[in-house]
Amino acid sequence: MQGNAPAPPPLEDSPAPRRPIDAGGRRRDAGRVLGIGALVCCAASTLLMVASGLLGPSSTEPVFGSAGLLPPWFWRAHPPDLLVCALVALVVVLGTAAVVAGLAAVRRGWSPRSRTLLLCGGLAVVGLLCVPPVGTTDPLNYAVYGRMATLGVDPYRTTPWAFAQGGDPIGQLALAEPWLHYPSVYGPLVTLTEWAASLAGGMSMLRTVWLLSVLNGAAFVATGALLLKLAGPDPARRVRSQLLWTLNPVLLWNLVAGPHIDALGTLCVVAAFWALRRSGPATGLMLGAASAVKITLGILALPLAWSMRHDRRRLVGAVAVGVVVVAVGYGFTPHAVVNAVRVSGQSAVGSPWPLVLRKLLVPVFGATGGKAVMAVLEITLMAVLVVVLRATLPRAAEDDVVQRAARPALILVAAYLLGTAYVRPWYDAVAWVLLALVPRSWFDLVLLAHTTLMTVPYVPGLPNVLHPHQLNVLVLQTGYRVVPALQVLLLFTVLYVYARRRPGARPPLLPRGTRRAGGRPLDRDATAPAGPAVLDSRRDVPVPGTRPLFFFDRRRR
């Protein structure tokens, strides 16, 4: 008898297919978190700047006179040096973290409204204008030079010390190093603004300094607005321009909280690049104005003229107007150039060159010979850095005249900043705006490191002896020993990047995010079209059908 066949065992349920991992979503979430962190760090750093100003005269805030009903406001809290140093150190640390986090967020797809970022930067500037300047004594010198001009005294031949001997109340308050025994080294446009502020401020040092601070703050915000226009329609570039400038707390500290005239010169430089697409004479006018702020900014005439070489009419117009502006300005103030040349041979705190001079060159060549050899070495290092940066910075877009001019300008300025002994953190301002005009690269973090390192020796700001003694020793050792060593390390980092890009260098690892759909790295030798790789700007992932991109591939250059 045929029995029924046993039924087959039921099939086990097959495992449900795995849900694909949304790498792009995770990347965007990480970018959003980093972006929020950047804004929080920026806000905290700005609030600490305001707090240091509200505490009144201290080791970071000079004495400007009595406060009134109108800004700037402060209390005479007499804070201890340790508290002030801690506040300023937190300003620098949080400010640096804000820039790093912001740039990382943009790389991961964070795309806030760029105009909102500009507005936030403007609010930060307004907050800083409500308190007196901090972190520098330079505003005292600006005010006394303006006072000299209003009284008919030549600020290019008279030092603040000599002027104070006449008993002038503004001169008495300006007895502060390091420019106490130097006449003005700034251009005629700066003297004009100092004269106007002194005329409006009258006998009040605080009012004169505040008016100059308002001018600096307005120039800072206007620079951010022009950078936004020059960034074009690309959201990532627009956001990056504001993170590098308007919401950069390290620059806010050096240019707004401590108002230096470099903010005015930088505005003229950006205006020259903005005019580059429109008018040759306007470009020459703005660059001439920048040179009338600091004569050294005239070096930017070379890359701007090179970018206009195919349009002779525009080039001739720019050169003619620029030469007239510079000739007229310095024709009335010829000693400005002499004074600027006289101080250019100095060395700044934080630079490694003073140690090289004292430890290596002077024992071998003597004091005079050592300085001459150091000058030759500085020029040689700058020339090397020009070659290195030209080979490693990304190429400019061929159809963008601003990028084509900004790239060589950045190379010249960056080579000077990294190679010279006479540099201060606020001198980096022009490099930051040029950096915002070119494509993002590894040099973003190098410039941030340079500005931060040069800011550290000027913490807390005034050249006073700090208490307790251990704090004073720590600040001096950091500025004269630690920071110079880190500056040398930064130079070796730049040379290392060049070594990895030179012909025949070992190909490095693939950049993070350059993966196949299945998770395996892209094969360098895989068959690919001859054209360059196309990247998704939000995820840095090559678009299918294009050649893999390698950060250190010479074909990118």
XYZ file of C-alpha atoms in Angstrom:
557
model
C 0.000 0.000 0.000
C 1.392 3.273 -1.087
C 1.572 5.655 1.838
C 1.547 9.346 1.676
C 5.056 10.814 1.250
C 6.174 12.837 4.230
C 5.786 16.501 3.718
C 9.083 18.358 3.270
C 10.165 20.408 6.243
C 9.098 24.010 5.991
C 11.700 26.293 4.584
C 13.187 28.699 7.031
C 12.453 32.289 6.340
C 15.279 33.794 4.346
C 16.921 36.740 6.128
C 15.566 40.088 5.155
C 17.869 42.030 2.900
C 20.014 44.544 4.680
C 18.970 48.116 4.350
C 21.567 50.090 2.461
C 23.608 52.376 4.627
C 22.896 55.973 3.822
C 26.496 57.194 3.881
C 25.472 60.532 2.432
C 22.899 61.068 5.172
C 25.397 60.237 7.892
C 27.888 62.590 6.327
C 25.367 65.402 6.198
C 24.353 64.754 9.816
C 27.980 64.932 10.870
C 28.347 68.156 8.914
C 25.320 69.635 10.652
C 26.721 68.750 14.079
C 30.107 70.218 13.197
C 28.463 73.357 11.838
C 26.457 73.900 15.006
C 29.604 73.306 17.049
C 31.452 75.893 14.959
C 28.759 78.497 15.595
C 28.731 77.728 19.327
C 32.522 78.053 19.566
C 32.419 81.294 17.587
C 29.717 82.752 19.837
C 31.554 81.689 22.999
C 34.838 83.154 21.747
C 33.150 86.464 20.879
C 31.423 86.686 24.258
C 34.761 86.139 25.996
C 36.248 89.000 23.955
C 33.415 91.256 25.086
C 33.874 90.109 28.695
C 37.594 90.918 28.623
C 36.737 94.422 27.433
C 34.010 94.957 30.043
C 36.465 94.227 32.873
C 38.242 97.498 32.195
C 41.975 98.335 32.164
C 44.062 95.215 32.634
C 46.954 93.345 31.079
C 44.937 93.115 27.857
C 43.165 96.495 27.840
C 45.052 99.814 27.871
C 43.900 102.874 29.791
C 41.847 105.083 27.473
C 40.366 107.458 30.025
C 36.988 107.582 31.756
C 33.866 105.875 30.393
C 30.761 107.903 29.536
C 27.114 107.337 28.751
C 27.858 106.374 25.147
C 29.879 103.327 24.109
C 32.356 101.937 24.675
C 31.426 100.801 28.170
C 33.550 99.120 30.827
C 33.980 98.726 34.588
C 37.204 99.193 36.485
C 37.161 95.677 37.900
C 40.980 95.390 38.088
C 41.007 91.688 37.052
C 44.085 89.636 37.971
C 46.528 88.771 35.200
C 45.832 85.054 35.543
C 42.119 85.536 34.839
C 42.821 87.792 31.861
C 45.318 85.347 30.350
C 42.845 82.494 30.791
C 40.100 84.484 29.048
C 42.310 85.425 26.094
C 43.687 81.891 25.791
C 40.118 80.546 25.633
C 39.328 83.139 22.969
C 42.151 81.831 20.782
C 41.439 78.130 21.406
C 37.685 78.384 20.828
C 38.221 80.634 17.814
C 40.594 78.177 16.174
C 38.226 75.295 16.906
C 35.361 77.260 15.345
C 37.202 77.670 12.044
C 38.349 74.034 11.918
C 34.864 72.710 12.683
C 33.236 75.089 10.212
C 35.493 74.101 7.328
C 35.003 70.404 8.128
C 31.237 70.931 8.215
C 31.209 72.528 4.760
C 33.151 69.565 3.377
C 30.415 67.306 4.723
C 27.565 69.165 3.125
C 26.634 71.743 5.773
C 25.072 74.619 3.891
C 23.500 77.350 6.037
C 22.358 80.645 4.582
C 25.492 82.597 3.791
C 23.752 85.935 4.338
C 22.774 84.771 7.812
C 26.425 84.075 8.553
C 27.303 87.580 7.366
C 24.610 88.995 9.639
C 25.946 87.002 12.598
C 29.429 88.340 11.910
C 28.022 91.866 11.808
C 26.360 91.340 15.183
C 29.661 90.098 16.608
C 31.356 93.267 15.365
C 28.653 95.440 16.947
C 29.121 93.639 20.260
C 32.875 94.197 20.168
C 32.380 97.898 19.424
C 30.458 98.241 22.701
C 33.661 97.711 24.693
C 37.117 99.329 24.447
C 39.828 97.763 22.280
C 41.717 94.871 23.830
C 44.828 92.871 23.056
C 46.967 95.717 21.688
C 48.279 99.227 22.349
C 48.290 100.219 18.668
C 45.026 102.251 18.915
C 46.837 104.573 21.326
C 49.410 105.292 18.646
C 46.738 105.794 15.981
C 45.042 108.368 18.206
C 48.220 110.279 19.002
C 49.271 110.375 15.332
C 45.861 111.824 14.518
C 46.229 114.338 17.344
C 49.557 115.449 15.899
C 47.980 115.956 12.483
C 45.166 118.093 13.877
C 47.688 120.327 15.690
C 49.922 120.715 12.641
C 52.675 118.430 13.943
C 54.171 116.016 11.395
C 53.437 112.448 12.648
C 56.081 111.102 10.262
C 58.839 113.049 12.025
C 57.596 113.141 15.620
C 57.472 110.176 17.993
C 54.701 109.713 20.571
C 57.300 110.116 23.318
C 58.476 113.472 21.982
C 54.908 114.666 21.511
C 53.948 113.692 25.073
C 56.703 115.907 26.475
C 54.617 118.934 25.468
C 51.946 117.982 28.006
C 49.168 117.132 25.540
C 46.534 114.931 27.328
C 46.215 112.563 24.363
C 49.982 112.251 24.168
C 50.207 111.493 27.886
C 47.880 108.512 27.524
C 49.797 107.159 24.500
C 52.981 106.382 26.453
C 52.964 102.686 25.621
C 55.365 100.332 23.918
C 56.275 99.071 21.360
C 55.843 102.139 19.084
C 56.571 104.787 21.702
C 59.827 105.899 20.048
C 58.785 105.538 16.395
C 57.092 108.066 14.137
C 54.196 106.870 11.999
C 55.003 104.083 9.546
C 51.553 104.036 7.919
C 50.407 105.424 4.609
C 48.684 108.752 3.952
C 45.178 107.238 3.889
C 45.655 105.983 7.449
C 46.855 109.387 8.600
C 43.800 110.948 6.978
C 41.447 108.672 8.937
C 43.402 109.294 12.148
C 43.155 113.054 11.575
C 39.384 112.837 11.015
C 38.852 110.690 14.131
C 40.968 113.008 16.255
C 39.107 116.031 14.930
C 35.762 114.443 15.907
C 37.046 112.984 19.186
C 38.593 116.213 20.425
C 40.390 115.923 23.754
C 38.982 112.454 24.490
C 41.324 109.542 23.823
C 38.474 107.071 24.373
C 36.219 108.789 21.834
C 39.002 109.052 19.230
C 39.924 105.389 19.592
C 36.276 104.332 19.448
C 35.698 106.228 16.198
C 38.711 104.482 14.666
C 37.328 101.164 15.933
C 33.976 101.873 14.257
C 35.784 102.511 10.978
C 37.703 99.243 11.364
C 34.546 97.297 12.208
C 32.711 98.737 9.197
C 35.647 97.822 6.964
C 35.639 94.276 8.362
C 31.929 93.743 7.644
C 32.174 95.379 4.210
C 35.027 93.009 3.351
C 32.813 90.050 4.257
C 30.007 91.408 2.061
C 32.354 91.811 -0.925
C 33.714 88.297 -0.415
C 30.126 87.044 -0.518
C 29.604 88.745 -3.874
C 32.868 87.409 -5.261
C 32.027 83.851 -4.170
C 29.350 83.580 -6.857
C 26.295 81.328 -6.712
C 28.017 78.195 -5.329
C 26.613 77.669 -1.782
C 29.749 75.921 -0.501
C 32.021 78.749 -1.660
C 29.716 81.380 -0.180
C 29.628 79.686 3.214
C 33.384 79.110 3.153
C 34.038 82.800 2.451
C 32.165 83.775 5.606
C 33.797 81.107 7.764
C 37.245 82.219 6.660
C 36.580 85.895 7.314
C 33.390 87.218 8.919
C 32.910 84.381 11.437
C 36.599 83.783 12.055
C 37.120 84.602 15.759
C 40.892 84.669 15.371
C 40.499 87.544 12.895
C 37.812 89.172 15.010
C 40.301 89.257 17.871
C 43.163 90.684 15.793
C 41.224 93.131 13.599
C 38.082 94.201 15.512
C 38.596 93.558 19.218
C 42.148 94.794 18.647
C 41.477 97.305 15.843
C 44.435 97.369 13.473
C 44.528 99.389 10.275
C 45.101 96.181 8.292
C 41.301 95.821 8.154
C 41.109 99.011 6.073
C 43.904 97.885 3.761
C 42.256 94.501 3.297
C 38.966 96.142 2.339
C 40.756 98.114 -0.384
C 42.385 94.907 -1.673
C 39.069 93.046 -1.882
C 37.485 96.059 -3.573
C 40.281 95.954 -6.173
C 39.470 92.304 -6.936
C 35.762 93.129 -7.087
C 36.500 95.919 -9.589
C 38.699 93.590 -11.655
C 35.640 92.260 -13.503
C 34.271 95.732 -14.118
C 36.781 98.512 -14.670
C 40.536 98.886 -15.011
C 40.686 102.428 -13.559
C 38.545 101.341 -10.578
C 40.940 98.452 -9.950
C 43.880 100.828 -10.002
C 42.082 103.255 -7.690
C 41.371 100.581 -5.079
C 44.860 99.103 -5.235
C 46.321 102.592 -4.974
C 44.181 103.146 -1.875
C 45.459 99.862 -0.411
C 49.040 101.015 -1.036
C 48.163 104.303 0.672
C 47.298 102.263 3.769
C 50.465 100.153 3.692
C 53.072 100.571 1.000
C 53.796 96.820 1.024
C 50.324 96.096 -0.400
C 51.537 97.547 -3.686
C 53.119 94.158 -4.446
C 49.629 92.961 -5.396
C 49.881 95.127 -8.514
C 51.924 92.330 -10.130
C 49.270 89.563 -10.121
C 46.475 92.027 -10.896
C 48.382 93.458 -13.855
C 49.196 89.949 -15.081
C 45.523 89.010 -15.056
C 44.743 92.038 -17.284
C 47.617 91.501 -19.730
C 45.266 90.498 -22.561
C 43.247 93.717 -22.236
C 45.771 96.499 -22.708
C 43.218 99.273 -22.413
C 42.104 98.121 -18.973
C 45.697 97.510 -17.927
C 46.828 100.983 -18.949
C 43.857 102.552 -17.167
C 44.546 100.604 -13.972
C 48.263 101.406 -13.967
C 47.694 105.097 -14.703
C 45.128 105.619 -11.937
C 47.074 103.532 -9.409
C 50.316 105.408 -10.044
C 48.570 108.764 -9.699
C 46.959 107.781 -6.373
C 50.221 106.507 -4.907
C 52.256 109.438 -6.225
C 49.849 112.029 -4.849
C 49.470 110.308 -1.484
C 53.137 109.688 -0.803
C 54.103 112.952 -2.451
C 52.605 114.696 0.585
C 54.075 112.141 3.038
C 57.463 111.045 1.666
C 58.801 110.124 5.094
C 56.154 107.394 5.373
C 58.154 105.190 3.002
C 61.422 105.913 4.817
C 59.911 105.053 8.190
C 58.352 101.834 6.860
C 61.678 100.696 5.398
C 63.451 101.532 8.646
C 61.305 99.189 10.754
C 61.106 96.390 8.162
C 64.384 94.905 9.363
C 62.987 94.136 12.806
C 62.012 90.683 14.048
C 58.671 89.875 15.636
C 57.971 87.785 18.705
C 57.020 84.258 17.669
C 59.209 84.162 14.582
C 62.044 81.599 14.558
C 64.434 84.075 12.927
C 65.556 85.828 16.156
C 66.683 82.471 17.553
C 68.509 81.652 14.316
C 70.216 85.037 14.415
C 71.227 84.837 18.076
C 72.231 81.179 18.247
C 73.706 80.515 14.790
C 74.478 83.612 12.749
C 75.857 86.119 15.264
C 78.480 83.687 16.707
C 79.755 83.006 13.181
C 79.324 86.299 11.307
C 79.045 88.862 14.094
C 76.123 91.194 14.755
C 76.209 93.173 11.492
C 77.168 90.238 9.282
C 74.605 88.008 10.958
C 71.783 90.418 10.122
C 72.947 90.622 6.506
C 73.094 86.835 6.203
C 69.657 86.528 7.801
C 68.210 88.944 5.232
C 69.621 86.796 2.435
C 68.233 83.647 4.040
C 64.797 85.242 4.409
C 64.686 86.153 0.723
C 65.878 82.669 -0.227
C 63.208 81.020 1.920
C 60.514 83.227 0.405
C 61.656 82.257 -3.102
C 61.532 78.566 -2.163
C 58.053 78.991 -0.713
C 56.874 80.660 -3.914
C 57.975 77.577 -5.860
C 56.415 75.228 -3.313
C 53.067 77.006 -3.158
C 52.882 77.433 -6.921
C 53.286 73.672 -7.317
C 50.839 72.639 -4.591
C 47.947 75.094 -4.520
C 45.007 74.098 -6.744
C 44.719 75.738 -10.138
C 42.291 78.578 -10.647
C 39.289 78.274 -12.920
C 40.264 79.438 -16.406
C 37.036 81.395 -16.860
C 37.317 83.265 -13.533
C 39.594 86.306 -13.739
C 39.356 86.878 -9.980
C 40.657 83.396 -9.193
C 43.385 83.738 -11.806
C 44.609 86.903 -10.092
C 44.009 85.741 -6.516
C 46.079 82.553 -6.800
C 49.451 84.208 -7.597
C 48.614 86.983 -5.150
C 48.076 84.402 -2.405
C 51.349 82.708 -3.318
C 53.298 85.976 -2.957
C 51.603 87.024 0.281
C 51.799 83.580 1.892
C 55.474 83.182 0.973
C 56.206 86.507 2.656
C 54.219 85.682 5.794
C 55.806 82.266 6.219
C 59.339 83.361 5.341
C 59.898 86.768 6.891
C 60.945 87.679 10.417
C 58.848 90.851 10.452
C 55.315 89.505 10.730
C 52.441 89.869 13.170
C 49.117 88.018 13.275
C 47.069 90.902 11.855
C 49.358 90.969 8.807
C 47.671 87.696 7.770
C 44.428 89.550 6.986
C 45.167 89.959 3.265
C 46.111 86.283 2.973
C 42.745 85.286 4.454
C 40.714 87.193 1.874
C 42.858 85.834 -0.955
C 42.362 82.345 0.453
C 38.589 82.892 0.339
C 38.843 83.764 -3.371
C 40.566 80.526 -4.444
C 39.363 76.904 -4.239
C 39.668 75.180 -0.879
C 42.878 73.294 -0.252
C 45.263 72.009 2.385
C 46.546 75.559 2.838
C 43.349 76.582 4.668
C 44.565 74.877 7.829
C 48.174 76.021 7.341
C 47.151 79.672 7.319
C 44.914 79.110 10.345
C 47.841 77.520 12.180
C 50.110 80.425 11.254
C 47.671 83.117 12.411
C 46.923 81.260 15.634
C 50.581 80.655 16.423
C 51.446 84.304 15.797
C 48.558 85.368 18.040
C 49.748 83.308 21.009
C 52.883 85.411 21.782
C 50.652 88.503 22.060
C 48.518 86.951 24.797
C 47.249 88.766 26.795
C 48.182 91.822 24.733
C 50.057 94.534 26.643
C 53.844 94.448 27.128
C 53.543 94.442 30.908
C 55.178 92.238 33.520
C 52.579 89.668 34.572
C 51.896 88.391 38.072
C 52.509 85.885 39.496
C 56.068 85.453 38.291
C 55.429 81.914 37.047
C 52.753 83.239 34.680
C 55.153 85.823 33.274
C 57.790 83.136 32.686
C 55.251 80.875 30.997
C 54.103 83.627 28.619
C 57.669 84.619 27.714
C 58.841 81.053 27.173
C 55.805 80.314 25.020
C 56.371 83.350 22.831
C 60.131 83.116 22.490
C 60.660 79.339 22.540
C 57.583 77.211 21.924
C 55.917 79.217 19.154
C 59.124 79.610 17.064
C 59.640 75.851 17.225
C 56.060 75.268 16.081
C 56.569 77.766 13.252
C 59.524 75.709 12.026
C 57.357 72.602 12.207
C 54.738 74.409 10.122
C 57.337 75.192 7.472
C 58.371 71.533 7.345
C 54.706 70.624 6.929
C 54.492 72.828 3.846
C 57.660 71.248 2.438
C 56.288 67.780 3.201
C 53.162 68.508 1.161
C 55.385 69.566 -1.726
C 57.503 66.405 -1.390
C 54.399 64.230 -1.667
C 53.316 66.036 -4.837
C 56.633 66.138 -6.687
C 57.178 63.859 -9.733
C 57.970 60.304 -8.766
C 56.706 60.618 -5.213
C 55.052 57.538 -3.728
C 51.286 57.773 -4.255
C 49.566 58.352 -0.920
C 46.477 56.707 0.425
C 43.146 57.457 -1.129
C 41.256 60.384 0.376
C 38.507 59.585 2.811
C 35.172 59.056 1.088
C 36.627 57.954 -2.259
C 34.994 54.483 -2.332
C 33.150 52.199 -4.660
C 29.481 51.517 -4.084
C 30.413 48.187 -2.478
C 32.807 49.761 -0.040
C 36.113 48.877 -1.772
C 38.584 51.661 -2.555
C 38.767 52.819 -6.127
C 41.618 51.232 -8.074
C 44.215 53.749 -9.222
C 44.948 51.696 -12.326
C 41.328 51.079 -13.231
C 40.210 52.059 -16.669
C 38.741 55.545 -16.603
C 38.025 58.324 -19.022
C 40.842 60.740 -19.731
C 39.030 63.745 -18.304
C 39.464 64.887 -14.728
C 37.322 63.528 -11.957
C 34.040 65.210 -11.183
C 33.173 65.421 -7.492
C 29.876 65.662 -5.754
C 30.507 68.925 -3.838
C 28.528 67.670 -0.863
C 30.289 64.335 -0.329
C 33.645 64.479 -2.164
C 32.669 61.267 -4.012
C 33.596 60.941 -7.706
C 30.610 60.965 -10.000
C 30.243 57.646 -11.861
C 31.984 57.599 -15.215
C 34.837 59.889 -14.283
C 38.430 59.234 -13.370
C 39.259 58.713 -9.647
C 40.617 61.794 -7.924
C 43.762 61.724 -5.823
C 44.673 64.743 -3.744
C 48.348 64.379 -4.558
C 48.018 63.467 -8.238
C 50.090 65.824 -10.392
C 47.395 65.655 -13.065
C 45.232 67.882 -10.849
C 47.764 70.695 -11.275
